[in-house]
GROMACS .gro file of N, CA, C and O in nm:
model
  452
    1MET      N    1   0.134  -1.209  -1.404
    1MET     CA    2   0.186  -1.103  -1.488
    1MET      C    3   0.085  -1.075  -1.599
    1MET      O    4   0.017  -1.164  -1.647
    2LEU      N    5   0.078  -0.950  -1.641
    2LEU     CA    6  -0.012  -0.911  -1.747
    2LEU      C    7   0.061  -0.920  -1.880
    2LEU      O    8   0.166  -0.860  -1.899
    3ASP      N    9   0.005  -0.995  -1.974
    3ASP     CA   10   0.070  -1.015  -2.103
    3ASP      C   11   0.102  -0.882  -2.170
    3ASP      O   12   0.019  -0.792  -2.175
    4GLY      N   13   0.224  -0.872  -2.222
    4GLY     CA   14   0.264  -0.756  -2.298
    4GLY      C   15   0.312  -0.638  -2.216
    4GLY      O   16   0.353  -0.537  -2.272
    5LEU      N   17   0.306  -0.647  -2.084
    5LEU     CA   18   0.353  -0.536  -2.002
    5LEU      C   19   0.490  -0.566  -1.947
    5LEU      O   20   0.520  -0.680  -1.911
    6ASP      N   21   0.571  -0.465  -1.940
    6ASP     CA   22   0.703  -0.475  -1.879
    6ASP      C   23   0.683  -0.519  -1.734
    6ASP      O   24   0.606  -0.458  -1.660
    7PRO      N   25   0.750  -0.626  -1.689
    7PRO     CA   26   0.732  -0.674  -1.551
    7PRO      C   27   0.758  -0.565  -1.447
    7PRO      O   28   0.692  -0.563  -1.344
    8SER      N   29   0.851  -0.473  -1.473
    8SER     CA   30   0.874  -0.366  -1.376
    8SER      C   31   0.755  -0.272  -1.367
    8SER      O   32   0.728  -0.214  -1.264
    9ALA      N   33   0.681  -0.258  -1.478
    9ALA     CA   34   0.563  -0.172  -1.477
    9ALA      C   35   0.449  -0.236  -1.400
    9ALA      O   36   0.370  -0.167  -1.336
   10THR      N   37   0.438  -0.368  -1.402
   10THR     CA   38   0.327  -0.434  -1.333
   10THR      C   39   0.336  -0.419  -1.183
   10THR      O   40   0.234  -0.422  -1.115
   11SER      N   41   0.456  -0.400  -1.130
   11SER     CA   42   0.467  -0.381  -0.986
   11SER      C   43   0.408  -0.247  -0.943
   11SER      O   44   0.377  -0.227  -0.827
   12GLN      N   45   0.392  -0.154  -1.038
   12GLN     CA   46   0.337  -0.023  -1.009
   12GLN      C   47   0.184  -0.020  -1.025
   12GLN      O   48   0.121   0.077  -0.989
   13LEU      N   49   0.128  -0.124  -1.084
   13LEU     CA   50  -0.016  -0.126  -1.108
   13LEU      C   51  -0.092  -0.148  -0.979
   13LEU      O   52  -0.045  -0.219  -0.890
   14PRO      N   53  -0.211  -0.089  -0.969
   14PRO     CA   54  -0.292  -0.114  -0.849
   14PRO      C   55  -0.336  -0.260  -0.846
   14PRO      O   56  -0.350  -0.324  -0.949
   15HIS      N   57  -0.355  -0.311  -0.725
   15HIS     CA   58  -0.406  -0.448  -0.710
   15HIS      C   59  -0.556  -0.452  -0.731
   15HIS      O   60  -0.611  -0.551  -0.772
   16ARG      N   61  -0.619  -0.342  -0.699
   16ARG     CA   62  -0.764  -0.334  -0.718
   16ARG      C   63  -0.802  -0.186  -0.729
   16ARG      O   64  -0.734  -0.098  -0.678
   17VAL      N   65  -0.913  -0.164  -0.796
   17VAL     CA   66  -0.967  -0.029  -0.811
   17VAL      C   67  -1.113  -0.037  -0.770
   17VAL      O   68  -1.187  -0.127  -0.813
   18VAL      N   69  -1.154   0.056  -0.686
   18VAL     CA   70  -1.293   0.063  -0.642
   18VAL      C   71  -1.341   0.205  -0.665
   18VAL      O   72  -1.278   0.300  -0.622
   19VAL      N   73  -1.452   0.217  -0.735
   19VAL     CA   74  -1.518   0.344  -0.754
   19VAL      C   75  -1.647   0.339  -0.672
   19VAL      O   76  -1.726   0.247  -0.687
   20VAL      N   77  -1.663   0.437  -0.583
   20VAL     CA   78  -1.783   0.443  -0.499
   20VAL      C   79  -1.864   0.564  -0.543
   20VAL      O   80  -1.816   0.677  -0.537
   21LEU      N   81  -1.986   0.538  -0.587
   21LEU     CA   82  -2.073   0.643  -0.638
   21LEU      C   83  -2.188   0.671  -0.541
   21LEU      O   84  -2.234   0.580  -0.472
   22ALA      N   85  -2.232   0.795  -0.542
   22ALA     CA   86  -2.349   0.831  -0.462
   22ALA      C   87  -2.470   0.753  -0.514
   22ALA      O   88  -2.491   0.741  -0.635
   23SER      N   89  -2.549   0.702  -0.424
   23SER     CA   90  -2.662   0.616  -0.461
   23SER      C   91  -2.771   0.690  -0.537
   23SER      O   92  -2.851   0.628  -0.606
   24ASP      N   93  -2.773   0.824  -0.529
   24ASP     CA   94  -2.879   0.898  -0.595
   24ASP      C   95  -2.844   0.942  -0.737
   24ASP      O   96  -2.925   1.006  -0.804
   25LEU      N   97  -2.727   0.905  -0.788
   25LEU     CA   98  -2.692   0.941  -0.925
   25LEU      C   99  -2.776   0.862  -1.024
   25LEU      O  100  -2.796   0.741  -1.007
   26THR      N  101  -2.822   0.928  -1.128
   26THR     CA  102  -2.893   0.858  -1.236
   26THR      C  103  -2.792   0.775  -1.315
   26THR      O  104  -2.670   0.794  -1.300
   27GLY      N  105  -2.840   0.686  -1.399
   27GLY     CA  106  -2.751   0.601  -1.478
   27GLY      C  107  -2.650   0.680  -1.560
   27GLY      O  108  -2.531   0.649  -1.560
   28GLY      N  109  -2.697   0.783  -1.631
   28GLY     CA  110  -2.607   0.863  -1.714
   28GLY      C  111  -2.503   0.937  -1.631
   28GLY      O  112  -2.385   0.941  -1.666
   29ALA      N  113  -2.547   0.996  -1.521
   29ALA     CA  114  -2.454   1.068  -1.434
   29ALA      C  115  -2.354   0.972  -1.371
   29ALA      O  116  -2.235   1.004  -1.360
   30ALA      N  117  -2.400   0.854  -1.331
   30ALA     CA  118  -2.310   0.754  -1.272
   30ALA      C  119  -2.204   0.711  -1.374
   30ALA      O  120  -2.086   0.698  -1.339
   31ALA      N  121  -2.246   0.690  -1.498
   31ALA     CA  122  -2.149   0.652  -1.603
   31ALA      C  123  -2.048   0.764  -1.626
   31ALA      O  124  -1.928   0.739  -1.639
   32ASN      N  125  -2.095   0.890  -1.628
   32ASN     CA  126  -2.005   1.003  -1.649
   32ASN      C  127  -1.905   1.016  -1.535
   32ASN      O  128  -1.785   1.033  -1.558
   33VAL      N  129  -1.953   1.009  -1.412
   33VAL     CA  130  -1.863   1.021  -1.297
   33VAL      C  131  -1.762   0.906  -1.297
   33VAL      O  132  -1.643   0.927  -1.274
   34SER      N  133  -1.807   0.784  -1.326
   34SER     CA  134  -1.716   0.669  -1.332
   34SER      C  135  -1.608   0.690  -1.437
   34SER      O  136  -1.490   0.663  -1.412
   35ALA      N  137  -1.648   0.740  -1.554
   35ALA     CA  138  -1.551   0.763  -1.661
   35ALA      C  139  -1.450   0.870  -1.621
   35ALA      O  140  -1.329   0.856  -1.645
   36CYS      N  141  -1.498   0.978  -1.558
   36CYS     CA  142  -1.407   1.085  -1.515
   36CYS      C  143  -1.309   1.034  -1.409
   36CYS      O  144  -1.189   1.063  -1.416
   37LEU      N  145  -1.359   0.959  -1.313
   37LEU     CA  146  -1.271   0.905  -1.208
   37LEU      C  147  -1.169   0.807  -1.267
   37LEU      O  148  -1.050   0.813  -1.235
   38ALA      N  149  -1.215   0.717  -1.352
   38ALA     CA  150  -1.125   0.618  -1.410
   38ALA      C  151  -1.018   0.685  -1.496
   38ALA      O  152  -0.901   0.644  -1.492
   39SER      N  153  -1.055   0.788  -1.571
   39SER     CA  154  -0.954   0.854  -1.654
   39SER      C  155  -0.852   0.927  -1.567
   39SER      O  156  -0.732   0.927  -1.597
   40GLY      N  157  -0.897   0.987  -1.458
   40GLY     CA  158  -0.803   1.052  -1.366
   40GLY      C  159  -0.709   0.953  -1.302
   40GLY      O  160  -0.589   0.977  -1.291
   41LEU      N  161  -0.763   0.840  -1.260
   41LEU     CA  162  -0.679   0.737  -1.199
   41LEU      C  163  -0.581   0.678  -1.300
   41LEU      O  164  -0.463   0.659  -1.271
   42ALA      N  165  -0.629   0.651  -1.421
   42ALA     CA  166  -0.542   0.594  -1.525
   42ALA      C  167  -0.429   0.690  -1.559
   42ALA      O  168  -0.315   0.647  -1.580
   43ALA      N  169  -0.457   0.819  -1.561
   43ALA     CA  170  -0.354   0.918  -1.592
   43ALA      C  171  -0.250   0.925  -1.481
   43ALA      O  172  -0.134   0.959  -1.506
   44SER      N  173  -0.290   0.893  -1.359
   44SER     CA  174  -0.196   0.905  -1.246
   44SER      C  175  -0.113   0.779  -1.223
   44SER      O  176  -0.017   0.781  -1.147
   45VAL      N  177  -0.148   0.668  -1.288
   45VAL     CA  178  -0.077   0.541  -1.268
   45VAL      C  179  -0.027   0.491  -1.404
   45VAL      O  180  -0.103   0.428  -1.478
   46PRO      N  181   0.097   0.522  -1.440
   46PRO     CA  182   0.150   0.480  -1.571
   46PRO      C  183   0.137   0.329  -1.591
   46PRO      O  184   0.161   0.251  -1.501
   47GLY      N  185   0.097   0.290  -1.711
   47GLY     CA  186   0.088   0.149  -1.745
   47GLY      C  187  -0.042   0.082  -1.707
   47GLY      O  188  -0.066  -0.033  -1.740
   48TRP      N  189  -0.131   0.157  -1.639
   48TRP     CA  190  -0.257   0.098  -1.596
   48TRP      C  191  -0.349   0.070  -1.714
   48TRP      O  192  -0.418  -0.031  -1.720
   49ALA      N  193  -0.351   0.158  -1.810
   49ALA     CA  194  -0.441   0.145  -1.924
   49ALA      C  195  -0.376   0.211  -2.046
   49ALA      O  196  -0.276   0.281  -2.034
   50GLY      N  197  -0.436   0.188  -2.162
   50GLY     CA  198  -0.393   0.258  -2.282
   50GLY      C  199  -0.290   0.188  -2.367
   50GLY      O  200  -0.244   0.243  -2.466
   51LYS      N  201  -0.253   0.065  -2.333
   51LYS     CA  202  -0.158  -0.010  -2.414
   51LYS      C  203  -0.219  -0.035  -2.552
   51LYS      O  204  -0.337  -0.068  -2.564
   52ALA      N  205  -0.138  -0.021  -2.656
   52ALA     CA  206  -0.187  -0.045  -2.792
   52ALA      C  207  -0.223  -0.192  -2.809
   52ALA      O  208  -0.150  -0.280  -2.764
   53LEU      N  209  -0.337  -0.216  -2.871
   53LEU     CA  210  -0.382  -0.353  -2.898
   53LEU      C  211  -0.416  -0.367  -3.046
   53LEU      O  212  -0.467  -0.273  -3.107
   54THR      N  213  -0.390  -0.483  -3.100
   54THR     CA  214  -0.431  -0.515  -3.236
   54THR      C  215  -0.499  -0.650  -3.232
   54THR      O  216  -0.442  -0.747  -3.182
   55ASP      N  217  -0.623  -0.656  -3.283
   55ASP     CA  218  -0.694  -0.785  -3.281
   55ASP      C  219  -0.652  -0.871  -3.400
   55ASP      O  220  -0.568  -0.831  -3.481
   56SER      N  221  -0.710  -0.989  -3.410
   56SER     CA  222  -0.670  -1.086  -3.513
   56SER      C  223  -0.698  -1.037  -3.655
   56SER      O  224  -0.639  -1.086  -3.750
   57THR      N  225  -0.785  -0.936  -3.670
   57THR     CA  226  -0.813  -0.883  -3.804
   57THR      C  227  -0.724  -0.763  -3.837
   57THR      O  228  -0.731  -0.709  -3.945
   58GLY      N  229  -0.643  -0.720  -3.739
   58GLY     CA  230  -0.556  -0.605  -3.761
   58GLY      C  231  -0.616  -0.475  -3.711
   58GLY      O  232  -0.553  -0.370  -3.722
   59PHE      N  233  -0.736  -0.480  -3.656
   59PHE     CA  234  -0.801  -0.360  -3.604
   59PHE      C  235  -0.725  -0.313  -3.480
   59PHE      O  236  -0.701  -0.391  -3.388
   60GLN      N  237  -0.687  -0.184  -3.478
   60GLN     CA  238  -0.607  -0.132  -3.368
   60GLN      C  239  -0.691  -0.045  -3.275
   60GLN      O  240  -0.770   0.038  -3.319
   61THR      N  241  -0.671  -0.069  -3.145
   61THR     CA  242  -0.738   0.008  -3.040
   61THR      C  243  -0.638   0.026  -2.926
   61THR      O  244  -0.524  -0.017  -2.937
   62VAL      N  245  -0.684   0.088  -2.820
   62VAL     CA  246  -0.604   0.092  -2.697
   62VAL      C  247  -0.678   0.013  -2.591
   62VAL      O  248  -0.801   0.004  -2.592
   63ALA      N  249  -0.601  -0.045  -2.501
   63ALA     CA  250  -0.658  -0.128  -2.395
   63ALA      C  251  -0.729  -0.044  -2.291
   63ALA      O  252  -0.690   0.070  -2.265
   64SER      N  253  -0.831  -0.101  -2.233
   64SER     CA  254  -0.891  -0.042  -2.115
   64SER      C  255  -0.806  -0.083  -1.996
   64SER      O  256  -0.692  -0.123  -2.013
   65SER      N  257  -0.858  -0.078  -1.879
   65SER     CA  258  -0.781  -0.110  -1.758
   65SER      C  259  -0.725  -0.251  -1.761
   65SER      O  260  -0.789  -0.344  -1.810
   66HIS      N  261  -0.604  -0.265  -1.707
   66HIS     CA  262  -0.542  -0.397  -1.694
   66HIS      C  263  -0.575  -0.461  -1.558
   66HIS      O  264  -0.524  -0.568  -1.527
   67VAL      N  265  -0.655  -0.394  -1.479
   67VAL     CA  266  -0.698  -0.447  -1.349
   67VAL      C  267  -0.849  -0.433  -1.340
   67VAL      O  268  -0.910  -0.346  -1.403
   68PRO      N  269  -0.914  -0.519  -1.263
   68PRO     CA  270  -1.059  -0.509  -1.247
   68PRO      C  271  -1.097  -0.380  -1.174
   68PRO      O  272  -1.023  -0.330  -1.090
   69ILE      N  273  -1.213  -0.328  -1.210
   69ILE     CA  274  -1.266  -0.208  -1.145
   69ILE      C  275  -1.404  -0.242  -1.089
   69ILE      O  276  -1.494  -0.279  -1.165
   70ALA      N  277  -1.419  -0.231  -0.957
   70ALA     CA  278  -1.550  -0.252  -0.894
   70ALA      C  279  -1.621  -0.117  -0.885
   70ALA      O  280  -1.561  -0.019  -0.843
   71ILE      N  281  -1.747  -0.115  -0.925
   71ILE     CA  282  -1.828   0.006  -0.915
   71ILE      C  283  -1.934  -0.021  -0.809
   71ILE      O  284  -2.015  -0.112  -0.822
   72LEU      N  285  -1.929   0.058  -0.701
   72LEU     CA  286  -2.022   0.040  -0.589
   72LEU      C  287  -2.105   0.166  -0.571
   72LEU      O  288  -2.069   0.274  -0.618
   73ARG      N  289  -2.215   0.153  -0.502
   73ARG     CA  290  -2.302   0.266  -0.467
   73ARG      C  291  -2.304   0.281  -0.316
   73ARG      O  292  -2.295   0.183  -0.242
   74ALA      N  293  -2.316   0.407  -0.270
   74ALA     CA  294  -2.322   0.431  -0.126
   74ALA      C  295  -2.428   0.538  -0.097
   74ALA      O  296  -2.442   0.634  -0.172
   75THR      N  297  -2.500   0.518   0.012
   75THR     CA  298  -2.597   0.617   0.058
   75THR      C  299  -2.519   0.741   0.103
   75THR      O  300  -2.398   0.733   0.129
   76PRO      N  301  -2.585   0.855   0.115
   76PRO     CA  302  -2.515   0.975   0.165
   76PRO      C  303  -2.447   0.950   0.301
   76PRO      O  304  -2.335   0.997   0.323
   77GLU      N  305  -2.512   0.875   0.387
   77GLU     CA  306  -2.453   0.847   0.519
   77GLU      C  307  -2.327   0.762   0.505
   77GLU      O  308  -2.225   0.789   0.569
   78ALA      N  309  -2.334   0.658   0.424
   78ALA     CA  310  -2.218   0.572   0.403
   78ALA      C  311  -2.105   0.648   0.333
   78ALA      O  312  -1.987   0.630   0.367
   79MET      N  313  -2.141   0.735   0.239
   79MET     CA  314  -2.040   0.815   0.170
   79MET      C  315  -1.970   0.909   0.268
   79MET      O  316  -1.848   0.924   0.263
   80GLN      N  317  -2.046   0.970   0.357
   80GLN     CA  318  -1.987   1.059   0.457
   80GLN      C  319  -1.891   0.983   0.547
   80GLN      O  320  -1.782   1.032   0.577
   81LYS      N  321  -1.929   0.862   0.589
   81LYS     CA  322  -1.840   0.781   0.673
   81LYS      C  323  -1.712   0.745   0.597
   81LYS      O  324  -1.603   0.747   0.653
   82LEU      N  325  -1.727   0.711   0.469
   82LEU     CA  326  -1.611   0.677   0.387
   82LEU      C  327  -1.516   0.796   0.376
   82LEU      O  328  -1.394   0.782   0.393
   83ILE      N  329  -1.570   0.914   0.351
   83ILE     CA  330  -1.487   1.034   0.340
   83ILE      C  331  -1.418   1.064   0.473
   83ILE      O  332  -1.299   1.096   0.476
   84GLN      N  333  -1.490   1.050   0.583
   84GLN     CA  334  -1.429   1.071   0.715
   84GLN      C  335  -1.315   0.971   0.738
   84GLN      O  336  -1.211   1.007   0.792
   85GLN      N  337  -1.335   0.847   0.698
   85GLN     CA  338  -1.231   0.746   0.713
   85GLN      C  339  -1.110   0.781   0.627
   85GLN      O  340  -0.995   0.768   0.670
   86LEU      N  341  -1.132   0.828   0.504
   86LEU     CA  342  -1.021   0.867   0.417
   86LEU      C  343  -0.942   0.983   0.476
   86LEU      O  344  -0.819   0.987   0.465
   87VAL      N  345  -1.013   1.078   0.538
   87VAL     CA  346  -0.947   1.195   0.595
   87VAL      C  347  -0.870   1.159   0.722
   87VAL      O  348  -0.760   1.208   0.746
   88SER      N  349  -0.927   1.070   0.803
   88SER     CA  350  -0.867   1.039   0.933
   88SER      C  351  -0.760   0.930   0.930
   88SER      O  352  -0.682   0.918   1.023
   89THR      N  353  -0.757   0.850   0.825
   89THR     CA  354  -0.662   0.740   0.816
   89THR      C  355  -0.569   0.764   0.698
   89THR      O  356  -0.617   0.777   0.585
   90PRO      N  357  -0.439   0.770   0.722
   90PRO     CA  358  -0.348   0.789   0.609
   90PRO      C  359  -0.365   0.676   0.508
   90PRO      O  360  -0.381   0.560   0.547
   91PRO      N  361  -0.364   0.707   0.379
   91PRO     CA  362  -0.378   0.601   0.278
   91PRO      C  363  -0.260   0.506   0.282
   91PRO      O  364  -0.148   0.544   0.319
   92SER      N  365  -0.283   0.383   0.245
   92SER     CA  366  -0.177   0.283   0.236
   92SER      C  367  -0.076   0.326   0.130
   92SER      O  368  -0.111   0.398   0.037
   93GLU      N  369   0.046   0.276   0.145
   93GLU     CA  370   0.148   0.306   0.045
   93GLU      C  371   0.101   0.260  -0.092
   93GLU      O  372   0.048   0.150  -0.108
   94GLY      N  373   0.116   0.345  -0.190
   94GLY     CA  374   0.075   0.313  -0.326
   94GLY      C  375  -0.073   0.336  -0.353
   94GLY      O  376  -0.120   0.314  -0.463
   95CYS      N  377  -0.147   0.382  -0.254
   95CYS     CA  378  -0.289   0.408  -0.270
   95CYS      C  379  -0.310   0.543  -0.340
   95CYS      O  380  -0.247   0.642  -0.304
   96THR      N  381  -0.394   0.546  -0.440
   96THR     CA  382  -0.428   0.669  -0.510
   96THR      C  383  -0.575   0.696  -0.489
   96THR      O  384  -0.658   0.608  -0.509
   97ILE      N  385  -0.607   0.816  -0.448
   97ILE     CA  386  -0.746   0.854  -0.424
   97ILE      C  387  -0.783   0.964  -0.521
   97ILE      O  388  -0.710   1.061  -0.539
   98CYS      N  389  -0.897   0.949  -0.585
   98CYS     CA  390  -0.947   1.048  -0.680
   98CYS      C  391  -1.092   1.076  -0.643
   98CYS      O  392  -1.174   0.984  -0.637
   99LEU      N  393  -1.125   1.200  -0.615
   99LEU     CA  394  -1.261   1.238  -0.578
   99LEU      C  395  -1.327   1.319  -0.689
   99LEU      O  396  -1.260   1.393  -0.761
  100PHE      N  397  -1.456   1.306  -0.703
  100PHE     CA  398  -1.535   1.382  -0.800
  100PHE      C  399  -1.652   1.441  -0.722
  100PHE      O  400  -1.759   1.381  -0.714
  101PRO      N  401  -1.631   1.558  -0.661
  101PRO     CA  402  -1.737   1.616  -0.577
  101PRO      C  403  -1.860   1.654  -0.659
  101PRO      O  404  -1.852   1.677  -0.780
  102LYS      N  405  -1.972   1.660  -0.592
  102LYS     CA  406  -2.100   1.687  -0.658
  102LYS      C  407  -2.096   1.815  -0.741
  102LYS      O  408  -2.148   1.821  -0.851
  103TYR      N  409  -2.032   1.920  -0.687
  103TYR     CA  410  -2.029   2.046  -0.761
  103TYR      C  411  -1.955   2.033  -0.894
  103TYR      O  412  -1.980   2.109  -0.988
  104ALA      N  413  -1.866   1.934  -0.908
  104ALA     CA  414  -1.791   1.917  -1.032
  104ALA      C  415  -1.883   1.883  -1.149
  104ALA      O  416  -1.850   1.911  -1.264
  105GLN      N  417  -1.998   1.825  -1.118
  105GLN     CA  418  -2.093   1.791  -1.223
  105GLN      C  419  -2.157   1.916  -1.285
  105GLN      O  420  -2.215   1.908  -1.393
  106THR      N  421  -2.145   2.028  -1.218
  106THR     CA  422  -2.207   2.151  -1.268
  106THR      C  423  -2.105   2.244  -1.334
  106THR      O  424  -2.142   2.351  -1.381
  107VAL      N  425  -1.979   2.205  -1.340
  107VAL     CA  426  -1.875   2.292  -1.394
  107VAL      C  427  -1.891   2.311  -1.544
  107VAL      O  428  -1.868   2.420  -1.596
  108HIS      N  429  -1.928   2.208  -1.616
  108HIS     CA  430  -1.941   2.216  -1.762
  108HIS      C  431  -2.086   2.193  -1.801
  108HIS      O  432  -2.157   2.114  -1.740
  109ASP      N  433  -2.127   2.261  -1.905
  109ASP     CA  434  -2.261   2.244  -1.960
  109ASP      C  435  -2.251   2.145  -2.076
  109ASP      O  436  -2.184   2.174  -2.177
  110ALA      N  437  -2.314   2.029  -2.064
  110ALA     CA  438  -2.304   1.926  -2.168
  110ALA      C  439  -2.353   1.978  -2.303
  110ALA      O  440  -2.304   1.934  -2.407
  111LEU      N  441  -2.445   2.070  -2.305
  111LEU     CA  442  -2.495   2.124  -2.430
  111LEU      C  443  -2.387   2.205  -2.504
  111LEU      O  444  -2.394   2.223  -2.625
  112ALA      N  445  -2.287   2.255  -2.430
  112ALA     CA  446  -2.179   2.331  -2.491
  112ALA      C  447  -2.088   2.243  -2.576
  112ALA      O  448  -2.011   2.294  -2.656
  113TYR      N  449  -2.095   2.112  -2.559
  113TYR     CA  450  -2.012   2.022  -2.636
  113TYR      C  451  -2.083   1.988  -2.764
  113TYR      O  452  -2.051   1.929  -2.850
   0.00000   0.00000   0.00000
């Protein structure tokens, strides 16, 4: 059980999270895509992240993920096989899939922020 979480909420938490990134992403782009995917997944699974935390000095923050997140890289060929497998095999019960297609990286201009 995860400390501080309602036991009924923990049954809804994922057992594992895996983010698979294209092997050709630069470090900054990989970090951005990972952050976007993780925020989308966290928003779709209540209780996964964001619990209020207070440290021993009284400093208040919100928690990051309550489950481990593996970040992997895949070649274009391996990524294509993974996508084909996702399309051809129904996801397991409770499985959440979040995709960040390459074109999504061009939707916003970072300089506009």
